[in-house]
Amino acid sequence: MSSSQSGVAILGAGLFAKEDLRISQSHRDTAHIPALALLSASAPPLKAVYSRSAKSAQDFANFSVGALSLVSAPSVYYDSPNNEKSDTDLDALLARMDITALVIALPIVTQPDIVLRALAAGKHVLSEKPVAPTVAEGLVLIRTYNEVYKPKGLVWRIAENFEAEPGFRKAAEKIREGAIGKVIFFRSVVYNWIDESSKWYKTPWRTVPDYQGGFLLDGGVHTTAALRVLLPGPLMHLTGFASLNKSYLAPHDTIHALIRSSGDFHGTLEITFASPTRERPVADGFVITGTKGWLSINQAASTVDGKETQVFRVKIHSVGPKQKGLDDATQEEPTEVFEEPIKGVEVELAAFFEAIERKEGILEIGEPLEALRDVAVIEAALTSQGKLVDLIELVPTSL
Ligand SMILES: *[C@@H]1O[C@H](CO)[C@@H](O)[C@H](O)[C@H]1NC(C)=O
């Protein structure tokens, strides 16, 4: 990595940027710095970090030097204390010609404006999910990108690690190949226990929930992104109920929704952050059922190359070929199990850098309009109150 090579900056020095995400024992992803470390030479050098506070930016920069074995520390940019019109504010970072790509992991409500500032400064952008706090804001953002910045060749992708997860992508391929026949229904279940002392709860922008759904939006889009990857058609209609039981998780902590695709299949989405216990009553995950079998996918701990690793475990149980001499009740039902280590953040970063280099045949993920469909499902579930919501009316097939 030479220092003249065009580099990347990370905006947002929060937990997700540097740590393994562990909302609870079974929700874990790799974060940006560990993922950059795994990509090593195939990623551009980290040249700058920005955070609202000087201290967190500096801590983050120090952390990244060790984690990425950097020869020189990334430059530090921040807003406070008192940093108006200085050479270390965000505008100064955006003015640097040697930084061509930004990874943005800022609070949900501040992110859309900063994405626009970054694009206006001519940067390629990978911004953390959700694409926007509401469908309406997302549509404005995407239209602006499509009309003004996309024609200039700027890449903007949404970092949605579940969409990138090899476990989900391989499961989806099995479904497309007909491993369970034609999909007829599905279920998706997420139980979270969040106490007030949780470090995820304590991040300032989560304790002051100024966006719809709170954790349900922030975490729920992972679940809807996984459904988007797994299911063979778009989700079209939704009805549901939302509620709050742990007041510190306001505005909502639980949703239950029924969702239908284009008439072919339907299913359920249940997400709660208000589980009273740490122990889950049922395993989190997905079951997709088809005419010839079912596929389940759950997160689990496994041993890969002698090391305990978090994986997605996929199980396919199907109706086998008819065996002569056996009646239906004794026919064999073959089971296939495979596991894929969790590496969505690494995959999404690699795909972003390859998109910037205009490589051929790269993984097409992180499309902003597709990511907005994930927001639409959560928004619909939060607002439906039992009424039927047309998801395609919320986010059209194309803009
Ligand atoms: C949670 O549910 C219980 C039982 O219905 C109720 O007493 C309590 O007020 C609820 N909490 C909130 C914040 O609504």
mmCIF file of C-alpha atoms and ligand atoms in Angstrom:
data_model
loop_
_atom_site.group_PDB
_atom_site.id
_atom_site.type_symbol
_atom_site.label_atom_id
_atom_site.label_comp_id
_atom_site.label_asym_id
_atom_site.label_seq_id
_atom_site.Cartn_x
_atom_site.Cartn_y
_atom_site.Cartn_z
ATOM 1 C CA MET A 1 0.000 0.000 0.000
ATOM 2 C CA SER A 2 1.685 3.224 -1.045
ATOM 3 C CA SER A 3 0.569 6.450 0.569
ATOM 4 C CA SER A 4 -0.047 8.062 -2.833
ATOM 5 C CA GLN A 5 -2.651 5.394 -3.559
ATOM 6 C CA SER A 6 -6.182 6.763 -3.278
ATOM 7 C CA GLY A 7 -7.574 5.994 0.113
ATOM 8 C CA VAL A 8 -10.685 5.445 2.153
ATOM 9 C CA ALA A 9 -12.066 7.299 5.165
ATOM 10 C CA ILE A 10 -14.456 6.021 7.816
ATOM 11 C CA LEU A 11 -17.114 8.454 9.042
ATOM 12 C CA GLY A 12 -18.489 7.431 12.419
ATOM 13 C CA ALA A 13 -16.334 5.936 15.137
ATOM 14 C CA GLY A 14 -19.041 4.060 16.996
ATOM 15 C CA LEU A 15 -19.133 0.501 18.205
ATOM 16 C CA PHE A 16 -20.067 -0.979 14.877
ATOM 17 C CA ALA A 17 -17.102 0.506 13.098
ATOM 18 C CA LYS A 18 -14.602 -1.279 15.277
ATOM 19 C CA GLU A 19 -16.081 -4.117 17.301
ATOM 20 C CA ASP A 20 -17.708 -7.390 16.697
ATOM 21 C CA LEU A 21 -21.374 -6.611 16.974
ATOM 22 C CA ARG A 22 -22.965 -8.586 19.753
ATOM 23 C CA ILE A 23 -26.408 -7.223 20.511
ATOM 24 C CA SER A 24 -26.916 -10.501 22.281
ATOM 25 C CA GLN A 25 -25.201 -13.841 22.137
ATOM 26 C CA SER A 26 -26.591 -14.828 18.764
ATOM 27 C CA HIS A 27 -26.423 -11.536 16.860
ATOM 28 C CA ARG A 28 -22.956 -11.015 15.741
ATOM 29 C CA ASP A 29 -21.381 -9.561 12.661
ATOM 30 C CA THR A 30 -17.905 -8.501 11.829
ATOM 31 C CA ALA A 31 -17.404 -4.754 11.883
ATOM 32 C CA HIS A 32 -15.595 -2.438 9.478
ATOM 33 C CA ILE A 33 -12.094 -2.353 10.910
ATOM 34 C CA PRO A 34 -11.812 -6.119 11.432
ATOM 35 C CA ALA A 35 -13.253 -6.561 7.931
ATOM 36 C CA LEU A 36 -10.744 -4.118 6.410
ATOM 37 C CA ALA A 37 -8.008 -6.030 8.215
ATOM 38 C CA LEU A 38 -9.203 -9.282 6.628
ATOM 39 C CA LEU A 39 -9.254 -7.688 3.167
ATOM 40 C CA SER A 40 -5.763 -6.303 3.827
ATOM 41 C CA ALA A 41 -4.011 -5.368 0.565
ATOM 42 C CA SER A 42 -7.147 -5.627 -1.589
ATOM 43 C CA ALA A 43 -8.679 -2.658 0.273
ATOM 44 C CA PRO A 44 -7.486 0.921 -0.223
ATOM 45 C CA PRO A 45 -5.515 2.355 2.711
ATOM 46 C CA LEU A 46 -7.446 3.933 5.587
ATOM 47 C CA LYS A 47 -6.366 7.562 5.490
ATOM 48 C CA ALA A 48 -8.817 9.409 7.724
ATOM 49 C CA VAL A 49 -11.507 8.998 10.346
ATOM 50 C CA TYR A 50 -14.255 11.415 11.292
ATOM 51 C CA SER A 51 -16.427 11.454 14.376
ATOM 52 C CA ARG A 52 -18.531 14.113 16.020
ATOM 53 C CA SER A 53 -16.210 14.227 19.019
ATOM 54 C CA ALA A 54 -12.454 14.647 18.786
ATOM 55 C CA LYS A 55 -11.893 12.053 21.487
ATOM 56 C CA SER A 56 -13.809 9.243 19.834
ATOM 57 C CA ALA A 57 -12.179 10.055 16.482
ATOM 58 C CA GLN A 58 -8.738 9.903 18.099
ATOM 59 C CA ASP A 59 -9.502 6.685 20.005
ATOM 60 C CA PHE A 60 -10.757 5.149 16.812
ATOM 61 C CA ALA A 61 -7.676 6.231 14.861
ATOM 62 C CA ASN A 62 -5.397 4.735 17.556
ATOM 63 C CA PHE A 63 -7.410 1.520 17.502
ATOM 64 C CA SER A 64 -7.169 1.240 13.712
ATOM 65 C CA VAL A 65 -3.368 1.647 13.702
ATOM 66 C CA GLY A 66 -3.005 -1.539 15.724
ATOM 67 C CA ALA A 67 -5.821 -3.471 14.104
ATOM 68 C CA LEU A 68 -4.681 -2.690 10.553
ATOM 69 C CA SER A 69 -0.921 -2.556 11.267
ATOM 70 C CA LEU A 70 -0.803 0.905 9.686
ATOM 71 C CA VAL A 71 2.525 2.581 9.067
ATOM 72 C CA SER A 72 1.020 5.995 9.760
ATOM 73 C CA ALA A 73 -2.101 6.820 11.743
ATOM 74 C CA PRO A 74 -5.157 7.980 9.806
ATOM 75 C CA SER A 75 -5.850 11.722 10.139
ATOM 76 C CA VAL A 76 -8.523 12.699 12.595
ATOM 77 C CA TYR A 77 -11.508 14.960 11.792
ATOM 78 C CA TYR A 78 -14.292 16.024 14.145
ATOM 79 C CA ASP A 79 -16.912 18.710 14.996
ATOM 80 C CA SER A 80 -16.424 19.303 18.682
ATOM 81 C CA PRO A 81 -14.949 20.815 20.701
ATOM 82 C CA ASN A 82 -15.100 24.109 18.787
ATOM 83 C CA ASN A 83 -14.063 23.118 15.375
ATOM 84 C CA GLU A 84 -15.787 25.513 13.020
ATOM 85 C CA LYS A 85 -14.056 26.154 9.720
ATOM 86 C CA SER A 86 -10.841 24.457 10.706
ATOM 87 C CA ASP A 87 -8.638 22.134 8.757
ATOM 88 C CA THR A 88 -9.846 19.201 10.839
ATOM 89 C CA ASP A 89 -13.596 19.415 10.266
ATOM 90 C CA LEU A 90 -15.672 17.236 7.940
ATOM 91 C CA ASP A 91 -15.426 19.698 5.041
ATOM 92 C CA ALA A 92 -11.647 19.491 5.258
ATOM 93 C CA LEU A 93 -11.829 15.712 5.020
ATOM 94 C CA LEU A 94 -14.237 15.908 2.077
ATOM 95 C CA ALA A 95 -11.882 18.325 0.284
ATOM 96 C CA ARG A 96 -8.992 15.850 0.310
ATOM 97 C CA MET A 97 -8.270 14.603 -3.206
ATOM 98 C CA ASP A 98 -6.387 11.543 -1.985
ATOM 99 C CA ILE A 99 -9.560 10.177 -0.351
ATOM 100 C CA THR A 100 -11.909 8.788 -2.974
ATOM 101 C CA ALA A 101 -14.156 6.450 -0.991
ATOM 102 C CA LEU A 102 -16.056 6.844 2.260
ATOM 103 C CA VAL A 103 -17.535 4.233 4.572
ATOM 104 C CA ILE A 104 -20.259 5.988 6.552
ATOM 105 C CA ALA A 105 -21.593 4.548 9.815
ATOM 106 C CA LEU A 106 -23.265 7.545 11.451
ATOM 107 C CA PRO A 107 -26.497 7.829 13.427
ATOM 108 C CA ILE A 108 -29.532 6.996 11.311
ATOM 109 C CA VAL A 109 -31.041 10.491 11.261
ATOM 110 C CA THR A 110 -27.839 12.369 10.425
ATOM 111 C CA GLN A 111 -26.648 9.994 7.749
ATOM 112 C CA PRO A 112 -28.724 11.074 4.688
ATOM 113 C CA ASP A 113 -27.380 14.661 4.754
ATOM 114 C CA ILE A 114 -23.820 13.479 5.080
ATOM 115 C CA VAL A 115 -24.255 10.964 2.261
ATOM 116 C CA LEU A 116 -25.344 13.880 0.039
ATOM 117 C CA ARG A 117 -22.401 16.054 1.154
ATOM 118 C CA ALA A 118 -20.022 13.193 0.424
ATOM 119 C CA LEU A 119 -21.467 12.619 -3.060
ATOM 120 C CA ALA A 120 -21.405 16.357 -3.756
ATOM 121 C CA ALA A 121 -17.707 16.288 -2.868
ATOM 122 C CA GLY A 122 -17.205 13.601 -5.529
ATOM 123 C CA LYS A 123 -16.715 10.643 -3.198
ATOM 124 C CA HIS A 124 -17.863 7.065 -3.656
ATOM 125 C CA VAL A 125 -20.006 6.111 -0.666
ATOM 126 C CA LEU A 126 -20.811 2.948 1.246
ATOM 127 C CA SER A 127 -23.363 3.948 3.898
ATOM 128 C CA GLU A 128 -24.616 1.732 6.696
ATOM 129 C CA LYS A 129 -28.164 0.445 6.648
ATOM 130 C CA PRO A 130 -30.872 1.602 6.979
ATOM 131 C CA VAL A 131 -30.598 3.695 3.808
ATOM 132 C CA ALA A 132 -32.766 6.368 5.471
ATOM 133 C CA PRO A 133 -34.914 6.734 8.610
ATOM 134 C CA THR A 134 -38.134 6.744 6.551
ATOM 135 C CA VAL A 135 -39.233 5.596 3.121
ATOM 136 C CA ALA A 136 -40.029 9.211 2.145
ATOM 137 C CA GLU A 137 -36.508 10.421 2.970
ATOM 138 C CA GLY A 138 -35.002 7.394 1.246
ATOM 139 C CA LEU A 139 -36.913 8.107 -1.972
ATOM 140 C CA VAL A 140 -35.663 11.709 -2.057
ATOM 141 C CA LEU A 141 -32.101 10.573 -1.451
ATOM 142 C CA ILE A 142 -32.202 7.869 -4.115
ATOM 143 C CA ARG A 143 -33.790 10.182 -6.718
ATOM 144 C CA THR A 144 -31.073 12.770 -6.074
ATOM 145 C CA TYR A 145 -28.349 10.158 -6.450
ATOM 146 C CA ASN A 146 -29.891 8.731 -9.632
ATOM 147 C CA GLU A 147 -30.312 12.153 -11.244
ATOM 148 C CA VAL A 148 -27.185 13.988 -10.130
ATOM 149 C CA TYR A 149 -24.403 11.695 -8.934
ATOM 150 C CA LYS A 150 -24.877 8.322 -10.622
ATOM 151 C CA PRO A 151 -24.418 9.884 -14.101
ATOM 152 C CA LYS A 152 -21.055 11.194 -12.851
ATOM 153 C CA GLY A 153 -19.926 7.629 -12.220
ATOM 154 C CA LEU A 154 -20.067 7.834 -8.441
ATOM 155 C CA VAL A 155 -20.820 4.580 -6.654
ATOM 156 C CA TRP A 156 -23.264 4.624 -3.732
ATOM 157 C CA ARG A 157 -24.050 1.369 -2.034
ATOM 158 C CA ILE A 158 -25.783 0.473 1.203
ATOM 159 C CA ALA A 159 -23.873 -1.681 3.664
ATOM 160 C CA GLU A 160 -26.357 -4.435 4.550
ATOM 161 C CA ASN A 161 -24.296 -7.316 5.794
ATOM 162 C CA PHE A 162 -27.155 -9.844 5.871
ATOM 163 C CA GLU A 163 -27.694 -9.279 2.152
ATOM 164 C CA ALA A 164 -24.015 -10.067 1.640
ATOM 165 C CA GLU A 165 -23.831 -13.119 3.949
ATOM 166 C CA PRO A 166 -22.659 -16.211 2.061
ATOM 167 C CA GLY A 167 -25.016 -18.355 4.211
ATOM 168 C CA PHE A 168 -28.115 -16.511 2.975
ATOM 169 C CA ARG A 169 -26.856 -16.285 -0.587
ATOM 170 C CA LYS A 170 -26.104 -20.012 -0.770
ATOM 171 C CA ALA A 171 -29.475 -20.876 0.806
ATOM 172 C CA ALA A 172 -31.207 -18.655 -1.768
ATOM 173 C CA GLU A 173 -29.356 -20.441 -4.566
ATOM 174 C CA LYS A 174 -30.577 -23.812 -3.254
ATOM 175 C CA ILE A 175 -34.139 -22.491 -3.210
ATOM 176 C CA ARG A 176 -33.807 -21.146 -6.772
ATOM 177 C CA GLU A 177 -32.431 -24.519 -7.901
ATOM 178 C CA GLY A 178 -35.619 -26.169 -6.624
ATOM 179 C CA ALA A 179 -34.249 -27.932 -3.513
ATOM 180 C CA ILE A 180 -37.565 -27.422 -1.695
ATOM 181 C CA GLY A 181 -39.872 -27.219 -4.726
ATOM 182 C CA LYS A 182 -41.996 -24.127 -5.159
ATOM 183 C CA VAL A 183 -41.998 -21.788 -2.143
ATOM 184 C CA ILE A 184 -45.417 -21.685 -0.451
ATOM 185 C CA PHE A 185 -44.801 -20.011 2.919
ATOM 186 C CA PHE A 186 -42.135 -18.722 5.326
ATOM 187 C CA ARG A 187 -41.543 -17.637 8.888
ATOM 188 C CA SER A 188 -38.923 -15.329 10.364
ATOM 189 C CA VAL A 189 -38.318 -14.983 14.099
ATOM 190 C CA VAL A 190 -36.047 -12.679 16.097
ATOM 191 C CA TYR A 191 -36.057 -12.528 19.915
ATOM 192 C CA ASN A 192 -33.810 -9.971 21.548
ATOM 193 C CA TRP A 193 -33.209 -9.141 25.147
ATOM 194 C CA ILE A 194 -31.886 -5.619 25.686
ATOM 195 C CA ASP A 195 -31.231 -4.301 29.162
ATOM 196 C CA GLU A 196 -30.596 -0.681 30.023
ATOM 197 C CA SER A 197 -26.927 -1.318 30.781
ATOM 198 C CA SER A 198 -26.238 -2.779 27.321
ATOM 199 C CA LYS A 199 -23.491 -0.914 25.488
ATOM 200 C CA TRP A 200 -25.645 -0.970 22.367
ATOM 201 C CA TYR A 201 -28.496 0.586 24.258
ATOM 202 C CA LYS A 202 -26.182 3.186 25.751
ATOM 203 C CA THR A 203 -24.969 4.710 22.489
ATOM 204 C CA PRO A 204 -26.417 8.243 22.694
ATOM 205 C CA TRP A 205 -28.341 8.035 19.457
ATOM 206 C CA ARG A 206 -30.153 4.921 20.554
ATOM 207 C CA THR A 207 -31.131 6.050 24.027
ATOM 208 C CA VAL A 208 -32.750 9.093 22.427
ATOM 209 C CA PRO A 209 -34.875 7.383 19.804
ATOM 210 C CA ASP A 210 -35.513 10.101 17.248
ATOM 211 C CA TYR A 211 -36.407 7.713 14.472
ATOM 212 C CA GLN A 212 -39.290 5.323 13.932
ATOM 213 C CA GLY A 213 -39.077 1.922 15.476
ATOM 214 C CA GLY A 214 -35.853 2.350 17.454
ATOM 215 C CA PHE A 215 -34.026 -0.979 17.470
ATOM 216 C CA LEU A 216 -36.780 -2.454 15.275
ATOM 217 C CA LEU A 217 -35.676 -0.290 12.350
ATOM 218 C CA ASP A 218 -31.985 -0.585 13.063
ATOM 219 C CA GLY A 219 -31.972 -4.346 13.565
ATOM 220 C CA GLY A 220 -35.165 -5.270 11.710
ATOM 221 C CA VAL A 221 -33.799 -4.303 8.303
ATOM 222 C CA HIS A 222 -31.291 -7.156 8.630
ATOM 223 C CA THR A 223 -34.172 -9.613 8.894
ATOM 224 C CA THR A 224 -36.064 -8.117 5.965
ATOM 225 C CA ALA A 225 -32.869 -8.016 3.882
ATOM 226 C CA ALA A 226 -32.380 -11.724 4.564
ATOM 227 C CA LEU A 227 -35.961 -12.391 3.422
ATOM 228 C CA ARG A 228 -35.296 -10.310 0.305
ATOM 229 C CA VAL A 229 -32.320 -12.543 -0.511
ATOM 230 C CA LEU A 230 -33.963 -15.859 0.400
ATOM 231 C CA LEU A 231 -37.435 -15.531 -1.141
ATOM 232 C CA PRO A 232 -38.035 -16.034 -4.862
ATOM 233 C CA GLY A 233 -40.247 -12.950 -5.317
ATOM 234 C CA PRO A 234 -40.800 -9.474 -3.880
ATOM 235 C CA LEU A 235 -42.865 -8.869 -0.747
ATOM 236 C CA MET A 236 -46.003 -7.001 -1.810
ATOM 237 C CA HIS A 237 -48.587 -6.704 0.961
ATOM 238 C CA LEU A 238 -48.294 -6.457 4.717
ATOM 239 C CA THR A 239 -50.556 -6.189 7.707
ATOM 240 C CA GLY A 240 -49.354 -6.116 11.262
ATOM 241 C CA PHE A 241 -49.259 -4.743 14.766
ATOM 242 C CA ALA A 242 -46.522 -2.947 16.675
ATOM 243 C CA SER A 243 -46.224 -2.352 20.404
ATOM 244 C CA LEU A 244 -43.980 -1.165 23.186
ATOM 245 C CA ASN A 245 -43.505 -2.911 26.489
ATOM 246 C CA LYS A 246 -40.067 -1.869 27.776
ATOM 247 C CA SER A 247 -40.483 1.883 27.964
ATOM 248 C CA TYR A 248 -36.723 2.499 27.561
ATOM 249 C CA LEU A 249 -36.974 0.989 24.068
ATOM 250 C CA ALA A 250 -39.531 3.562 22.861
ATOM 251 C CA PRO A 251 -41.112 4.167 20.413
ATOM 252 C CA HIS A 252 -41.709 0.429 19.686
ATOM 253 C CA ASP A 253 -40.050 -2.807 20.691
ATOM 254 C CA THR A 254 -42.145 -5.523 19.051
ATOM 255 C CA ILE A 255 -43.740 -6.158 15.664
ATOM 256 C CA HIS A 256 -45.784 -8.993 14.243
ATOM 257 C CA ALA A 257 -46.587 -8.925 10.558
ATOM 258 C CA LEU A 258 -48.187 -11.084 7.906
ATOM 259 C CA ILE A 259 -46.639 -10.599 4.500
ATOM 260 C CA ARG A 260 -47.727 -11.787 1.067
ATOM 261 C CA SER A 261 -45.765 -11.950 -2.122
ATOM 262 C CA SER A 262 -47.348 -11.776 -5.583
ATOM 263 C CA GLY A 263 -50.016 -14.300 -4.603
ATOM 264 C CA ASP A 264 -47.658 -17.277 -4.655
ATOM 265 C CA PHE A 265 -46.585 -17.389 -1.035
ATOM 266 C CA HIS A 266 -46.974 -15.639 2.281
ATOM 267 C CA GLY A 267 -45.433 -15.732 5.718
ATOM 268 C CA THR A 268 -44.738 -14.107 9.048
ATOM 269 C CA LEU A 269 -42.249 -11.675 10.465
ATOM 270 C CA GLU A 270 -41.942 -11.444 14.237
ATOM 271 C CA ILE A 271 -39.293 -9.288 15.835
ATOM 272 C CA THR A 272 -39.003 -8.289 19.449
ATOM 273 C CA PHE A 273 -36.359 -6.480 21.451
ATOM 274 C CA ALA A 274 -38.469 -6.851 24.590
ATOM 275 C CA SER A 275 -37.877 -10.455 25.514
ATOM 276 C CA PRO A 276 -38.069 -10.627 29.324
ATOM 277 C CA THR A 277 -35.298 -13.217 29.466
ATOM 278 C CA ARG A 278 -31.864 -13.601 27.901
ATOM 279 C CA GLU A 279 -32.647 -17.209 27.063
ATOM 280 C CA ARG A 280 -34.621 -17.594 23.811
ATOM 281 C CA PRO A 281 -37.766 -19.718 23.756
ATOM 282 C CA VAL A 282 -37.167 -20.649 20.104
ATOM 283 C CA ALA A 283 -34.082 -20.294 17.934
ATOM 284 C CA ASP A 284 -33.924 -17.066 15.939
ATOM 285 C CA GLY A 285 -33.975 -17.561 12.230
ATOM 286 C CA PHE A 286 -35.919 -18.431 9.130
ATOM 287 C CA VAL A 287 -37.891 -21.352 7.764
ATOM 288 C CA ILE A 288 -38.818 -21.298 4.085
ATOM 289 C CA THR A 289 -41.270 -24.022 3.127
ATOM 290 C CA GLY A 290 -41.855 -25.276 -0.383
ATOM 291 C CA THR A 291 -43.934 -27.968 -2.044
ATOM 292 C CA LYS A 292 -41.097 -30.503 -1.694
ATOM 293 C CA GLY A 293 -39.437 -29.619 1.588
ATOM 294 C CA TRP A 294 -38.232 -26.874 3.855
ATOM 295 C CA LEU A 295 -35.057 -24.930 4.436
ATOM 296 C CA SER A 296 -34.110 -23.443 7.790
ATOM 297 C CA ILE A 297 -31.318 -21.001 8.480
ATOM 298 C CA ASN A 298 -30.032 -20.051 11.927
ATOM 299 C CA GLN A 299 -26.980 -18.457 13.406
ATOM 300 C CA ALA A 300 -24.828 -20.850 15.435
ATOM 301 C CA ALA A 301 -21.410 -21.357 16.934
ATOM 302 C CA SER A 302 -19.337 -23.892 15.070
ATOM 303 C CA THR A 303 -15.741 -25.018 14.836
ATOM 304 C CA VAL A 304 -13.995 -23.961 11.644
ATOM 305 C CA ASP A 305 -10.305 -24.830 11.243
ATOM 306 C CA GLY A 306 -10.104 -25.616 14.968
ATOM 307 C CA LYS A 307 -11.490 -22.205 15.975
ATOM 308 C CA GLU A 308 -14.908 -21.382 17.401
ATOM 309 C CA THR A 309 -16.614 -19.323 14.721
ATOM 310 C CA GLN A 310 -20.098 -17.845 14.262
ATOM 311 C CA VAL A 311 -21.774 -19.364 11.236
ATOM 312 C CA PHE A 312 -25.119 -19.475 9.502
ATOM 313 C CA ARG A 313 -26.273 -23.088 9.523
ATOM 314 C CA VAL A 314 -28.589 -24.091 6.696
ATOM 315 C CA LYS A 315 -30.668 -27.249 6.875
ATOM 316 C CA ILE A 316 -32.648 -28.568 3.930
ATOM 317 C CA HIS A 317 -35.137 -31.319 4.586
ATOM 318 C CA SER A 318 -37.006 -32.636 1.606
ATOM 319 C CA VAL A 319 -39.231 -35.280 0.148
ATOM 320 C CA GLY A 320 -36.869 -37.749 -1.482
ATOM 321 C CA PRO A 321 -37.447 -39.713 -4.665
ATOM 322 C CA LYS A 322 -40.125 -42.382 -4.183
ATOM 323 C CA GLN A 323 -38.668 -45.638 -2.949
ATOM 324 C CA LYS A 324 -40.322 -48.831 -4.110
ATOM 325 C CA GLY A 325 -41.875 -51.014 -1.451
ATOM 326 C CA LEU A 326 -42.171 -48.187 1.110
ATOM 327 C CA ASP A 327 -45.439 -46.471 1.843
ATOM 328 C CA ASP A 328 -45.574 -42.665 2.190
ATOM 329 C CA ALA A 329 -45.117 -42.752 5.956
ATOM 330 C CA THR A 330 -41.837 -44.645 5.710
ATOM 331 C CA GLN A 331 -40.301 -42.927 2.670
ATOM 332 C CA GLU A 332 -36.912 -41.456 3.459
ATOM 333 C CA GLU A 333 -36.635 -37.692 3.810
ATOM 334 C CA PRO A 334 -33.090 -36.643 2.981
ATOM 335 C CA THR A 335 -31.468 -33.876 5.013
ATOM 336 C CA GLU A 336 -28.626 -31.684 3.857
ATOM 337 C CA VAL A 337 -26.803 -29.399 6.298
ATOM 338 C CA PHE A 338 -24.145 -26.831 5.490
ATOM 339 C CA GLU A 339 -22.552 -23.923 7.302
ATOM 340 C CA GLU A 340 -21.082 -20.655 6.138
ATOM 341 C CA PRO A 341 -18.921 -18.521 8.448
ATOM 342 C CA ILE A 342 -20.307 -15.033 9.046
ATOM 343 C CA LYS A 343 -18.456 -12.555 6.870
ATOM 344 C CA GLY A 344 -21.069 -10.180 5.429
ATOM 345 C CA VAL A 345 -19.193 -6.976 6.266
ATOM 346 C CA GLU A 346 -16.035 -8.213 4.562
ATOM 347 C CA VAL A 347 -18.045 -9.256 1.485
ATOM 348 C CA GLU A 348 -19.932 -5.942 1.257
ATOM 349 C CA LEU A 349 -16.712 -3.901 1.587
ATOM 350 C CA ALA A 350 -14.938 -5.993 -1.059
ATOM 351 C CA ALA A 351 -17.907 -5.619 -3.429
ATOM 352 C CA PHE A 352 -17.932 -1.840 -2.867
ATOM 353 C CA PHE A 353 -14.229 -1.464 -3.664
ATOM 354 C CA GLU A 354 -14.629 -3.654 -6.756
ATOM 355 C CA ALA A 355 -17.596 -1.575 -7.916
ATOM 356 C CA ILE A 356 -15.415 1.547 -7.701
ATOM 357 C CA GLU A 357 -12.799 -0.165 -9.832
ATOM 358 C CA ARG A 358 -15.578 -1.133 -12.293
ATOM 359 C CA LYS A 359 -14.578 -4.774 -12.176
ATOM 360 C CA GLU A 360 -16.627 -7.168 -14.295
ATOM 361 C CA GLY A 361 -18.959 -9.776 -12.848
ATOM 362 C CA ILE A 362 -18.878 -8.460 -9.291
ATOM 363 C CA LEU A 363 -21.457 -9.140 -6.613
ATOM 364 C CA GLU A 364 -24.333 -6.701 -7.181
ATOM 365 C CA ILE A 365 -25.411 -5.945 -3.644
ATOM 366 C CA GLY A 366 -26.224 -2.812 -1.645
ATOM 367 C CA GLU A 367 -28.539 -1.297 -4.279
ATOM 368 C CA PRO A 368 -30.156 1.669 -2.453
ATOM 369 C CA LEU A 369 -33.679 1.048 -3.824
ATOM 370 C CA GLU A 370 -33.543 -2.583 -2.703
ATOM 371 C CA ALA A 371 -32.323 -1.502 0.735
ATOM 372 C CA LEU A 372 -35.255 0.907 0.888
ATOM 373 C CA ARG A 373 -37.622 -2.074 0.518
ATOM 374 C CA ASP A 374 -36.244 -3.330 3.837
ATOM 375 C CA VAL A 375 -37.123 0.017 5.459
ATOM 376 C CA ALA A 376 -40.572 -0.141 3.839
ATOM 377 C CA VAL A 377 -41.364 -3.520 5.422
ATOM 378 C CA ILE A 378 -40.457 -2.246 8.897
ATOM 379 C CA GLU A 379 -42.237 1.080 8.370
ATOM 380 C CA ALA A 380 -45.360 -0.763 7.194
ATOM 381 C CA ALA A 381 -45.244 -3.114 10.175
ATOM 382 C CA LEU A 382 -44.897 -0.141 12.534
ATOM 383 C CA THR A 383 -47.789 1.808 11.033
ATOM 384 C CA SER A 384 -50.213 -0.819 9.725
ATOM 385 C CA GLN A 385 -52.316 -1.188 12.903
ATOM 386 C CA GLY A 386 -53.995 -4.116 11.190
ATOM 387 C CA LYS A 387 -54.635 -2.322 7.885
ATOM 388 C CA LEU A 388 -53.280 -3.779 4.653
ATOM 389 C CA VAL A 389 -50.249 -1.864 3.327
ATOM 390 C CA ASP A 390 -49.185 -2.055 -0.328
ATOM 391 C CA LEU A 391 -45.388 -2.318 -0.210
ATOM 392 C CA ILE A 392 -44.939 -1.676 -3.939
ATOM 393 C CA GLU A 393 -46.918 1.541 -3.619
ATOM 394 C CA LEU A 394 -44.481 2.581 -0.866
ATOM 395 C CA VAL A 395 -41.377 1.702 -2.889
ATOM 396 C CA PRO A 396 -42.033 1.285 -6.615
ATOM 397 C CA THR A 397 -40.277 -1.385 -8.683
ATOM 398 C CA SER A 398 -38.107 1.298 -10.263
ATOM 399 C CA LEU A 399 -37.690 5.043 -9.833
HETATM 400 C C1 LIG B 1 -46.051 -3.916 29.443
HETATM 401 O O1 LIG B 1 -47.149 -4.810 29.598
HETATM 402 C C2 LIG B 1 -47.740 -4.814 30.905
HETATM 403 C C3 LIG B 1 -48.862 -5.845 30.888
HETATM 404 O O2 LIG B 1 -49.863 -5.518 29.943
HETATM 405 C C4 LIG B 1 -48.232 -3.439 31.267
HETATM 406 O O3 LIG B 1 -48.695 -3.429 32.610
HETATM 407 C C5 LIG B 1 -47.122 -2.401 31.093
HETATM 408 O O4 LIG B 1 -47.644 -1.104 31.299
HETATM 409 C C6 LIG B 1 -46.549 -2.495 29.692
HETATM 410 N N1 LIG B 1 -45.459 -1.525 29.517
HETATM 411 C C7 LIG B 1 -45.557 -0.466 28.703
HETATM 412 C C8 LIG B 1 -44.382 0.437 28.665
HETATM 413 O O5 LIG B 1 -46.530 -0.224 28.006
#
